[in-house]
Amino acid sequence: MALSILGGLPLPGITRNLLTVGMFVLLSLTVVSPQPGDFLAASAANAAAEVLMAARVVVALCLLWAGHRGWRGLQRRPHPFLPN
């Protein structure tokens, strides 16, 4: 998100808020995710791990898109700290 701001193309408010909430929820679910043990079937723990991994990939792709967008905006500027 810092590249987006420096590039002069900050993410719109709703997009920024959804991305931040998504990262917070993903972190929270990762912390409380089921661990394989005697009280939980290993298949349920594996399914939860697969879902969390897919969510991490989606968040990483969103962050990659925002970073690429900001990097292009930063390259278009005559100087990083001067307005266009």
Short mmCIF file of N, CA, C and O in Angstrom, two decimals:
data_model
loop_
_atom_site.label_atom_id
_atom_site.label_comp_id
_atom_site.label_asym_id
_atom_site.label_seq_id
_atom_site.Cartn_x
_atom_site.Cartn_y
_atom_site.Cartn_z
N MET A 1 0.82 -1.18 0.00
CA MET A 1 0.00 0.00 0.00
C MET A 1 0.87 1.25 0.00
O MET A 1 0.43 2.29 -0.49
N ALA A 2 2.07 1.14 0.54
CA ALA A 2 2.97 2.30 0.56
C ALA A 2 3.37 2.68 -0.86
O ALA A 2 3.48 3.88 -1.17
N LEU A 3 3.59 1.70 -1.74
CA LEU A 3 3.91 2.02 -3.12
C LEU A 3 2.76 2.74 -3.81
O LEU A 3 2.99 3.62 -4.63
N SER A 4 1.56 2.39 -3.48
CA SER A 4 0.40 3.07 -4.07
C SER A 4 0.36 4.53 -3.65
O SER A 4 0.07 5.41 -4.46
N ILE A 5 0.65 4.79 -2.40
CA ILE A 5 0.64 6.17 -1.91
C ILE A 5 1.78 6.96 -2.53
O ILE A 5 1.59 8.08 -3.01
N LEU A 6 2.99 6.39 -2.55
CA LEU A 6 4.12 7.09 -3.15
C LEU A 6 3.94 7.27 -4.65
O LEU A 6 4.43 8.25 -5.21
N GLY A 7 3.27 6.36 -5.29
CA GLY A 7 3.04 6.45 -6.72
C GLY A 7 1.93 7.41 -7.09
O GLY A 7 1.66 7.64 -8.25
N GLY A 8 1.27 8.00 -6.10
CA GLY A 8 0.19 8.94 -6.38
C GLY A 8 -1.11 8.27 -6.75
O GLY A 8 -2.04 8.92 -7.21
N LEU A 9 -1.20 6.98 -6.56
CA LEU A 9 -2.42 6.23 -6.88
C LEU A 9 -2.92 5.46 -5.66
O LEU A 9 -2.96 4.23 -5.67
N PRO A 10 -3.27 6.16 -4.58
CA PRO A 10 -3.72 5.42 -3.40
C PRO A 10 -5.00 4.63 -3.70
O PRO A 10 -5.80 5.04 -4.55
N LEU A 11 -5.13 3.51 -3.06
CA LEU A 11 -6.31 2.68 -3.26
C LEU A 11 -7.55 3.43 -2.76
O LEU A 11 -7.48 4.15 -1.76
N PRO A 12 -8.68 3.25 -3.44
CA PRO A 12 -9.91 3.87 -2.95
C PRO A 12 -10.24 3.36 -1.54
O PRO A 12 -9.83 2.26 -1.15
N GLY A 13 -10.97 4.13 -0.80
CA GLY A 13 -11.27 3.82 0.59
C GLY A 13 -11.87 2.45 0.81
O GLY A 13 -11.45 1.71 1.69
N ILE A 14 -12.87 2.09 0.00
CA ILE A 14 -13.54 0.81 0.21
C ILE A 14 -12.60 -0.35 -0.11
O ILE A 14 -12.59 -1.36 0.59
N THR A 15 -11.77 -0.20 -1.15
CA THR A 15 -10.83 -1.26 -1.50
C THR A 15 -9.78 -1.43 -0.41
O THR A 15 -9.47 -2.55 -0.01
N ARG A 16 -9.27 -0.33 0.09
CA ARG A 16 -8.28 -0.37 1.16
C ARG A 16 -8.88 -1.01 2.42
O ARG A 16 -8.24 -1.85 3.07
N ASN A 17 -10.10 -0.62 2.74
CA ASN A 17 -10.76 -1.17 3.93
C ASN A 17 -11.02 -2.67 3.78
O ASN A 17 -10.80 -3.44 4.73
N LEU A 18 -11.49 -3.10 2.62
CA LEU A 18 -11.74 -4.53 2.40
C LEU A 18 -10.45 -5.35 2.47
O LEU A 18 -10.42 -6.44 3.04
N LEU A 19 -9.38 -4.81 1.91
CA LEU A 19 -8.10 -5.51 1.95
C LEU A 19 -7.57 -5.61 3.37
O LEU A 19 -7.11 -6.67 3.81
N THR A 20 -7.69 -4.54 4.13
CA THR A 20 -7.22 -4.54 5.51
C THR A 20 -8.05 -5.49 6.37
O THR A 20 -7.50 -6.26 7.17
N VAL A 21 -9.36 -5.46 6.22
CA VAL A 21 -10.23 -6.36 6.98
C VAL A 21 -9.95 -7.81 6.59
O VAL A 21 -9.89 -8.70 7.44
N GLY A 22 -9.76 -8.06 5.30
CA GLY A 22 -9.45 -9.41 4.84
C GLY A 22 -8.16 -9.93 5.44
O GLY A 22 -8.07 -11.09 5.85
N MET A 23 -7.12 -9.08 5.49
CA MET A 23 -5.86 -9.52 6.09
C MET A 23 -6.01 -9.77 7.59
O MET A 23 -5.45 -10.73 8.12
N PHE A 24 -6.80 -8.93 8.27
CA PHE A 24 -7.02 -9.13 9.71
C PHE A 24 -7.78 -10.42 9.98
O PHE A 24 -7.43 -11.19 10.87
N VAL A 25 -8.82 -10.68 9.19
CA VAL A 25 -9.60 -11.91 9.37
C VAL A 25 -8.74 -13.13 9.07
O VAL A 25 -8.79 -14.13 9.80
N LEU A 26 -7.93 -13.05 8.02
CA LEU A 26 -7.05 -14.17 7.68
C LEU A 26 -6.06 -14.44 8.80
O LEU A 26 -5.82 -15.60 9.17
N LEU A 27 -5.48 -13.40 9.35
CA LEU A 27 -4.56 -13.58 10.48
C LEU A 27 -5.27 -14.18 11.68
O LEU A 27 -4.75 -15.10 12.32
N SER A 28 -6.46 -13.70 11.98
CA SER A 28 -7.21 -14.22 13.12
C SER A 28 -7.59 -15.69 12.93
O SER A 28 -7.48 -16.49 13.86
N LEU A 29 -8.01 -16.03 11.73
CA LEU A 29 -8.38 -17.43 11.47
C LEU A 29 -7.16 -18.34 11.49
O LEU A 29 -7.26 -19.50 11.88
N THR A 30 -6.02 -17.82 11.08
CA THR A 30 -4.80 -18.63 11.11
C THR A 30 -4.40 -18.95 12.55
O THR A 30 -3.96 -20.05 12.85
N VAL A 31 -4.58 -17.97 13.42
CA VAL A 31 -4.21 -18.17 14.83
C VAL A 31 -5.10 -19.22 15.49
O VAL A 31 -4.63 -20.04 16.27
N VAL A 32 -6.38 -19.20 15.17
CA VAL A 32 -7.32 -20.12 15.83
C VAL A 32 -7.63 -21.34 14.97
O VAL A 32 -8.58 -22.07 15.25
N SER A 33 -6.86 -21.56 13.92
CA SER A 33 -7.13 -22.70 13.04
C SER A 33 -6.93 -24.01 13.79
O SER A 33 -6.10 -24.11 14.69
N PRO A 34 -7.69 -25.01 13.42
CA PRO A 34 -7.57 -26.29 14.11
C PRO A 34 -6.22 -26.96 13.83
O PRO A 34 -5.73 -26.95 12.71
N GLN A 35 -5.64 -27.49 14.87
CA GLN A 35 -4.39 -28.23 14.76
C GLN A 35 -4.72 -29.71 14.85
O GLN A 35 -5.58 -30.11 15.63
N PRO A 36 -4.04 -30.51 14.05
CA PRO A 36 -4.34 -31.95 14.13
C PRO A 36 -3.98 -32.49 15.52
O PRO A 36 -2.93 -32.21 16.06
N GLY A 37 -4.90 -33.20 16.07
CA GLY A 37 -4.68 -33.78 17.40
C GLY A 37 -5.66 -34.90 17.63
O GLY A 37 -6.37 -35.35 16.73
N ASP A 38 -5.72 -35.36 18.86
CA ASP A 38 -6.60 -36.48 19.15
C ASP A 38 -8.07 -36.07 19.21
O ASP A 38 -8.94 -36.90 19.10
N PHE A 39 -8.35 -34.77 19.36
CA PHE A 39 -9.74 -34.33 19.47
C PHE A 39 -10.33 -33.92 18.12
O PHE A 39 -11.51 -33.65 18.02
N LEU A 40 -9.52 -33.85 17.10
CA LEU A 40 -10.00 -33.39 15.80
C LEU A 40 -9.46 -34.30 14.71
O LEU A 40 -8.30 -34.68 14.74
N ALA A 41 -10.30 -34.62 13.79
CA ALA A 41 -9.85 -35.48 12.69
C ALA A 41 -8.81 -34.76 11.85
O ALA A 41 -8.90 -33.56 11.63
N ALA A 42 -7.83 -35.50 11.41
CA ALA A 42 -6.76 -34.92 10.60
C ALA A 42 -7.30 -34.37 9.28
O ALA A 42 -6.78 -33.39 8.76
N SER A 43 -8.34 -34.97 8.74
CA SER A 43 -8.89 -34.50 7.47
C SER A 43 -9.51 -33.11 7.62
O SER A 43 -9.41 -32.29 6.72
N ALA A 44 -10.14 -32.84 8.77
CA ALA A 44 -10.72 -31.52 9.00
C ALA A 44 -9.62 -30.47 9.14
O ALA A 44 -9.75 -29.35 8.63
N ALA A 45 -8.53 -30.82 9.80
CA ALA A 45 -7.41 -29.89 9.94
C ALA A 45 -6.76 -29.64 8.59
O ALA A 45 -6.39 -28.50 8.27
N ASN A 46 -6.64 -30.67 7.77
CA ASN A 46 -6.07 -30.50 6.44
C ASN A 46 -6.96 -29.65 5.55
O ASN A 46 -6.48 -28.82 4.78
N ALA A 47 -8.28 -29.84 5.65
CA ALA A 47 -9.21 -29.03 4.86
C ALA A 47 -9.13 -27.56 5.26
O ALA A 47 -9.14 -26.67 4.42
N ALA A 48 -9.05 -27.31 6.56
CA ALA A 48 -8.93 -25.93 7.04
C ALA A 48 -7.62 -25.30 6.57
O ALA A 48 -7.58 -24.13 6.18
N ALA A 49 -6.55 -26.07 6.58
CA ALA A 49 -5.26 -25.56 6.12
C ALA A 49 -5.31 -25.23 4.63
O ALA A 49 -4.73 -24.22 4.20
N GLU A 50 -6.00 -26.04 3.84
CA GLU A 50 -6.12 -25.78 2.40
C GLU A 50 -6.92 -24.51 2.13
O GLU A 50 -6.58 -23.71 1.26
N VAL A 51 -8.00 -24.32 2.88
CA VAL A 51 -8.83 -23.12 2.71
C VAL A 51 -8.03 -21.88 3.09
O VAL A 51 -8.06 -20.86 2.39
N LEU A 52 -7.30 -21.95 4.20
CA LEU A 52 -6.48 -20.81 4.61
C LEU A 52 -5.38 -20.51 3.60
O LEU A 52 -5.06 -19.36 3.33
N MET A 53 -4.79 -21.54 3.02
CA MET A 53 -3.75 -21.33 2.02
C MET A 53 -4.33 -20.66 0.77
O MET A 53 -3.71 -19.76 0.20
N ALA A 54 -5.52 -21.07 0.37
CA ALA A 54 -6.16 -20.43 -0.79
C ALA A 54 -6.47 -18.96 -0.48
O ALA A 54 -6.28 -18.09 -1.34
N ALA A 55 -6.91 -18.68 0.73
CA ALA A 55 -7.18 -17.28 1.11
C ALA A 55 -5.89 -16.46 1.14
O ALA A 55 -5.88 -15.30 0.73
N ARG A 56 -4.80 -17.07 1.60
CA ARG A 56 -3.51 -16.36 1.59
C ARG A 56 -3.06 -16.04 0.17
O ARG A 56 -2.51 -14.98 -0.08
N VAL A 57 -3.30 -16.95 -0.75
CA VAL A 57 -2.93 -16.72 -2.15
C VAL A 57 -3.75 -15.56 -2.72
O VAL A 57 -3.22 -14.69 -3.42
N VAL A 58 -5.03 -15.52 -2.41
CA VAL A 58 -5.89 -14.44 -2.89
C VAL A 58 -5.41 -13.09 -2.34
O VAL A 58 -5.30 -12.10 -3.08
N VAL A 59 -5.11 -13.03 -1.05
CA VAL A 59 -4.62 -11.79 -0.44
C VAL A 59 -3.28 -11.40 -1.03
O VAL A 59 -3.03 -10.22 -1.33
N ALA A 60 -2.40 -12.37 -1.26
CA ALA A 60 -1.09 -12.07 -1.85
C ALA A 60 -1.25 -11.52 -3.27
O ALA A 60 -0.54 -10.58 -3.65
N LEU A 61 -2.18 -12.06 -4.04
CA LEU A 61 -2.42 -11.55 -5.39
C LEU A 61 -2.97 -10.13 -5.36
O LEU A 61 -2.59 -9.29 -6.18
N CYS A 62 -3.85 -9.84 -4.40
CA CYS A 62 -4.38 -8.48 -4.26
C CYS A 62 -3.26 -7.50 -3.89
O CYS A 62 -3.19 -6.40 -4.44
N LEU A 63 -2.40 -7.90 -2.98
CA LEU A 63 -1.28 -7.03 -2.59
C LEU A 63 -0.29 -6.87 -3.74
O LEU A 63 0.27 -5.78 -3.93
N LEU A 64 -0.08 -7.91 -4.50
CA LEU A 64 0.81 -7.82 -5.67
C LEU A 64 0.23 -6.85 -6.69
O LEU A 64 0.96 -6.03 -7.26
N TRP A 65 -1.07 -6.92 -6.92
CA TRP A 65 -1.71 -5.99 -7.84
C TRP A 65 -1.57 -4.55 -7.35
O TRP A 65 -1.25 -3.65 -8.13
N ALA A 66 -1.81 -4.32 -6.06
CA ALA A 66 -1.69 -2.96 -5.52
C ALA A 66 -0.26 -2.46 -5.60
O ALA A 66 -0.02 -1.29 -5.93
N GLY A 67 0.71 -3.33 -5.33
CA GLY A 67 2.11 -2.93 -5.43
C GLY A 67 2.53 -2.63 -6.85
O GLY A 67 3.24 -1.65 -7.10
N HIS A 68 2.08 -3.43 -7.80
CA HIS A 68 2.41 -3.19 -9.20
C HIS A 68 1.78 -1.89 -9.69
O HIS A 68 2.41 -1.11 -10.40
N ARG A 69 0.57 -1.64 -9.29
CA ARG A 69 -0.13 -0.40 -9.65
C ARG A 69 0.61 0.81 -9.09
O ARG A 69 0.81 1.81 -9.79
N GLY A 70 1.04 0.73 -7.84
CA GLY A 70 1.79 1.82 -7.23
C GLY A 70 3.16 2.00 -7.85
O GLY A 70 3.63 3.13 -8.03
N TRP A 71 3.81 0.90 -8.20
CA TRP A 71 5.13 0.99 -8.83
C TRP A 71 5.05 1.68 -10.19
O TRP A 71 5.89 2.51 -10.53
N ARG A 72 4.02 1.35 -10.97
CA ARG A 72 3.84 2.03 -12.26
C ARG A 72 3.59 3.52 -12.05
O ARG A 72 4.10 4.35 -12.80
N GLY A 73 2.79 3.87 -11.05
CA GLY A 73 2.54 5.28 -10.75
C GLY A 73 3.80 5.98 -10.30
O GLY A 73 4.05 7.14 -10.65
N LEU A 74 4.64 5.30 -9.53
CA LEU A 74 5.89 5.89 -9.06
C LEU A 74 6.86 6.11 -10.21
O LEU A 74 7.57 7.11 -10.25
N GLN A 75 6.88 5.20 -11.18
CA GLN A 75 7.76 5.36 -12.33
C GLN A 75 7.32 6.51 -13.24
O GLN A 75 8.15 7.11 -13.92
N ARG A 76 6.05 6.84 -13.26
CA ARG A 76 5.55 7.94 -14.09
C ARG A 76 5.86 9.31 -13.49
O ARG A 76 5.77 10.30 -14.20
N ARG A 77 6.17 9.37 -12.21
CA ARG A 77 6.44 10.65 -11.56
C ARG A 77 7.82 11.14 -11.93
O ARG A 77 8.77 10.36 -12.03
N PRO A 78 7.99 12.48 -12.06
CA PRO A 78 9.33 13.01 -12.32
C PRO A 78 10.25 12.83 -11.13
O PRO A 78 11.45 12.64 -11.30
N HIS A 79 9.70 12.89 -9.93
CA HIS A 79 10.46 12.69 -8.70
C HIS A 79 9.50 12.08 -7.68
O HIS A 79 8.35 12.51 -7.60
N PRO A 80 9.95 11.11 -6.88
CA PRO A 80 9.01 10.43 -5.97
C PRO A 80 8.31 11.34 -4.98
O PRO A 80 7.19 11.04 -4.56
N PHE A 81 8.92 12.46 -4.59
CA PHE A 81 8.33 13.27 -3.54
C PHE A 81 7.78 14.60 -4.04
O PHE A 81 7.42 15.46 -3.26
N LEU A 82 7.70 14.76 -5.37
CA LEU A 82 7.09 15.94 -5.95
C LEU A 82 5.76 15.54 -6.57
O LEU A 82 5.67 14.50 -7.22
N PRO A 83 4.74 16.35 -6.40
CA PRO A 83 3.45 16.00 -7.02
C PRO A 83 3.54 16.06 -8.53
O PRO A 83 4.35 16.79 -9.09
N ASN A 84 2.64 15.37 -9.20
CA ASN A 84 2.63 15.34 -10.67
C ASN A 84 2.25 16.69 -11.22
O ASN A 84 1.50 17.42 -10.82
#
